[in-house]
XYZ file of C-alpha atoms in Angstrom:
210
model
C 58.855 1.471 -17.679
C 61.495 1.050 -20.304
C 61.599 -0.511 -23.689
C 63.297 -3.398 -23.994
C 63.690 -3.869 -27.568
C 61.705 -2.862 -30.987
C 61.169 -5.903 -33.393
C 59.807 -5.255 -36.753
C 56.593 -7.575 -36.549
C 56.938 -9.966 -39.458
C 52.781 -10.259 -40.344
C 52.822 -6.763 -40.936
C 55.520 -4.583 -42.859
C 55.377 -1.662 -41.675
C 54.862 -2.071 -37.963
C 56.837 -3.136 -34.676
C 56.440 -4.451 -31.660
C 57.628 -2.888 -28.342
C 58.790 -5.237 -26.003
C 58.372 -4.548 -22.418
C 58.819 -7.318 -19.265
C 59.900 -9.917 -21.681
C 56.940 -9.655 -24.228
C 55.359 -7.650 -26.497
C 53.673 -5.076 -25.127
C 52.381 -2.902 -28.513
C 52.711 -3.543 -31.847
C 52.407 0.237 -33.399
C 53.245 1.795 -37.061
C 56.914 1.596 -37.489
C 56.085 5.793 -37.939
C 55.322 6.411 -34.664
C 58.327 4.226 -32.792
C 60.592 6.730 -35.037
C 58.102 9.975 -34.229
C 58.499 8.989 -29.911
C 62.264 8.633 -31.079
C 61.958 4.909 -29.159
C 65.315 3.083 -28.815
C 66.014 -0.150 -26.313
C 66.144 1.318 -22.980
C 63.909 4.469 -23.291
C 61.859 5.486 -20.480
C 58.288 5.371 -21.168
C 55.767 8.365 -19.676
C 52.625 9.727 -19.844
C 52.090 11.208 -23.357
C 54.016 8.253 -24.985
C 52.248 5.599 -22.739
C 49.250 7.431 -24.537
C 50.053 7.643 -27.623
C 51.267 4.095 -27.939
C 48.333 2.693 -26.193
C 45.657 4.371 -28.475
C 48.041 3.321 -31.817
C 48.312 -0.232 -30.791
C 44.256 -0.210 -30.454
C 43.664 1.145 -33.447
C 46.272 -1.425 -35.102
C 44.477 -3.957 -33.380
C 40.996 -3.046 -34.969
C 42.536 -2.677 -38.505
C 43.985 -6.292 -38.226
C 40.744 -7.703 -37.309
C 38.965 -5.626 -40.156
C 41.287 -7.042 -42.631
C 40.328 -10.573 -41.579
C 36.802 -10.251 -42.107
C 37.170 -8.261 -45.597
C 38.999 -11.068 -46.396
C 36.255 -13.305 -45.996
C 34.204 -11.405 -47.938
C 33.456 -7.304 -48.328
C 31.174 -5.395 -45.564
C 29.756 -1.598 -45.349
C 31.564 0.935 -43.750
C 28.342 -0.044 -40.892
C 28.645 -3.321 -40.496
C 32.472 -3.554 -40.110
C 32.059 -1.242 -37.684
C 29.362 -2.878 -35.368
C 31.225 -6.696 -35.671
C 34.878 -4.578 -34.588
C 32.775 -3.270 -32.040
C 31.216 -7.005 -30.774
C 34.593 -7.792 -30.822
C 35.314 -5.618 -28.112
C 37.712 -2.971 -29.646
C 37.416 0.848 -28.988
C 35.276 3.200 -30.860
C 37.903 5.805 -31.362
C 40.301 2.701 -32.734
C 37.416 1.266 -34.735
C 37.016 4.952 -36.527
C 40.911 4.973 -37.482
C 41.116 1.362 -38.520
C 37.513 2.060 -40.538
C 39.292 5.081 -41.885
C 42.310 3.793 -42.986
C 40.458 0.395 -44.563
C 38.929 3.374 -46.882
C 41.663 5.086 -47.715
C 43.255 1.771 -49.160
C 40.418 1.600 -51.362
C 39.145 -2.004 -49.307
C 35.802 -0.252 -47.609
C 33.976 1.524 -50.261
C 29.741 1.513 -49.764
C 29.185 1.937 -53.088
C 31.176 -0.921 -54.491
C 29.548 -3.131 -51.832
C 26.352 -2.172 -52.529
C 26.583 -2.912 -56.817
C 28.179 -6.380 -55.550
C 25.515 -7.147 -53.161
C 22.896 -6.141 -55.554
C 24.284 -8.414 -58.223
C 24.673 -11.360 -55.622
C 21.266 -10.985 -54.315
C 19.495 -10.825 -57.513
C 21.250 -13.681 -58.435
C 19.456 -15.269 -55.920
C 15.978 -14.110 -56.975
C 15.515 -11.316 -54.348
C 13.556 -8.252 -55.442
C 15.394 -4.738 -55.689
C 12.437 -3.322 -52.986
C 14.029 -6.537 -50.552
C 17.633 -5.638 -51.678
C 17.141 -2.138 -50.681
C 15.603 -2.999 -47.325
C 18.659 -5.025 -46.372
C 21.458 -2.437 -47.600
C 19.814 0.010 -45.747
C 19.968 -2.577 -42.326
C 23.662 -2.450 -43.222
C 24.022 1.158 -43.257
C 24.294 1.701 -46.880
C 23.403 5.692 -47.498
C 19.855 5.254 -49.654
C 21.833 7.128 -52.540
C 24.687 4.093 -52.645
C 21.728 1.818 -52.056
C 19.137 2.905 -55.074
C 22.284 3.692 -57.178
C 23.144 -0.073 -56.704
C 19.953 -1.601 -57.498
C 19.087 1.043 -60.855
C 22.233 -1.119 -62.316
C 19.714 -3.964 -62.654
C 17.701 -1.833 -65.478
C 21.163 0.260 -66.395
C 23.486 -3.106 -66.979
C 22.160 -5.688 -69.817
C 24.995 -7.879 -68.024
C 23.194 -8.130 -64.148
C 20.893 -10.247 -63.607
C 17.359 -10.907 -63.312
C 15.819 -11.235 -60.092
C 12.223 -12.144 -60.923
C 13.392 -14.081 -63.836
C 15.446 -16.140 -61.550
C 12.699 -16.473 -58.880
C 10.241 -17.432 -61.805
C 12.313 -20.343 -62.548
C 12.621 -21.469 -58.801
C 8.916 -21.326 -58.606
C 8.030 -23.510 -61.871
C 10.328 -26.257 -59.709
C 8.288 -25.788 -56.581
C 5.019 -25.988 -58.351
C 6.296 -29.011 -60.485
C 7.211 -30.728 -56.822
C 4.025 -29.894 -55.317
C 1.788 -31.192 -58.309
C -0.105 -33.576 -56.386
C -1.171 -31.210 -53.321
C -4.307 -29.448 -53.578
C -4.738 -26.281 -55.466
C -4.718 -23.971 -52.186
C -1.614 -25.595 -50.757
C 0.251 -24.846 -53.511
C -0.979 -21.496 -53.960
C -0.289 -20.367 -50.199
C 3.470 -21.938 -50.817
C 4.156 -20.539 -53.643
C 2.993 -17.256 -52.786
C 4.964 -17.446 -49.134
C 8.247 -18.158 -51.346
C 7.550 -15.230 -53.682
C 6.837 -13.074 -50.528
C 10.188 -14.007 -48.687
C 12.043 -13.077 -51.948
C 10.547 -9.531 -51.630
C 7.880 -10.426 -54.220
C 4.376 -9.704 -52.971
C 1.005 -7.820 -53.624
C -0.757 -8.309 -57.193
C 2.323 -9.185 -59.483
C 3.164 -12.253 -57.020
C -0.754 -13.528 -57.257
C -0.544 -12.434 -60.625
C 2.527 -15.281 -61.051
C 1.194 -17.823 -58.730
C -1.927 -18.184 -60.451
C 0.083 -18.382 -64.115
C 2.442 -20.889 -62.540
C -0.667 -23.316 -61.833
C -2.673 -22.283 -64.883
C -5.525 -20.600 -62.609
């Protein structure tokens, strides 16, 4: 197998495709075309088939990670697992995960303060917001550290204030349903914000001036 010719691949500086047969056959870090010293016409064999094979996998993975961090930002976890869905190789997802840190894009910590801030902007309790970082593989330290900005930051925002003001909606909609209805929905929409026990009773029966 030789190479036919090396074309720098315009939607990523810094990396080249090898054509072989007529078409593309790996697009690879510039840095490792100039490592296998690879020039139109060199043979290909064993260790470079290798090498060029695992770097085009890897480059492959670290595409696809950009696109979804450019939707929005993941854990270290769950870029991992949706790279994985999408069929690429566990060594390649490890290098591309790697390399996503190193350029400061994948950090667990940041994610978790910005998922703590967007979630209690929604109402949800820290005790549900630590329940889902932990599903997405956020260490507990990243994950507690996150939410004790909600008491540390006078800026961040309050969950159970928020949900309060939801609820005094609900229970304004539902005026005209009996007493009980409106209890058990109000306390089902406290409970799938992560609010339960006493304090959510303790709000349901303020909100209809039990």
């Amino acid at each position: 197998m030789n190479v036919e010719r090396l074309v720098p691949d315009p939607r990523r500086p810094g990396t080249t495709r090898v054509v072989v047969g007529g078409s593309p056959a790996w697009t690879v870090p510039t840095a490792l075309v100039e490592e296998l010293g690879l020039h139109p016409g060199a043979v290909l064999r064993g260790a470079a088939l290798a090498r060029l094979e695992s770097a085009a996998d890897a480059e492959g993975a670290l595409r696809s990670g950009f696109r979804h961090l450019e939707r929005r930002g993941h854990s270290r976890h769950e870029l991992s697992l949706k790279l994985a869905r999408k069929g690429h190789p566990e060594a390649a997802i490890a290098v591309a995960v790697a390399r996503l840190a190193e350029l400061g894009l994948l950090d667990d910590a940041a994610f978790a303060r910005a998922y703590v801030a967007s979630r209690a902007g929604r109402g949800r309790s820290p005790a549900r917001i630590r329940r889902e970082l932990h599903a997405l593989g956020v260490s507990p330290e990243d994950a507690v550290a996150a939410v004790a900005t909600l008491e540390s930051d006078h800026a961040a925002p309050d969950p159970l204030a928020k949900t309060l003001t939801q609820a005094r909606r609900r229970a304004a909609a539902m005026a005209a349903l009996p007493i009980q209805t409106r209890k058990r929905r109000l306390l089902a929409f406290f409970a799938r914000r992560g609010w339960g026990g006493g304090e959510a009773r303790e709000h349901v029966e303020a909100l209809l001036g039990e």
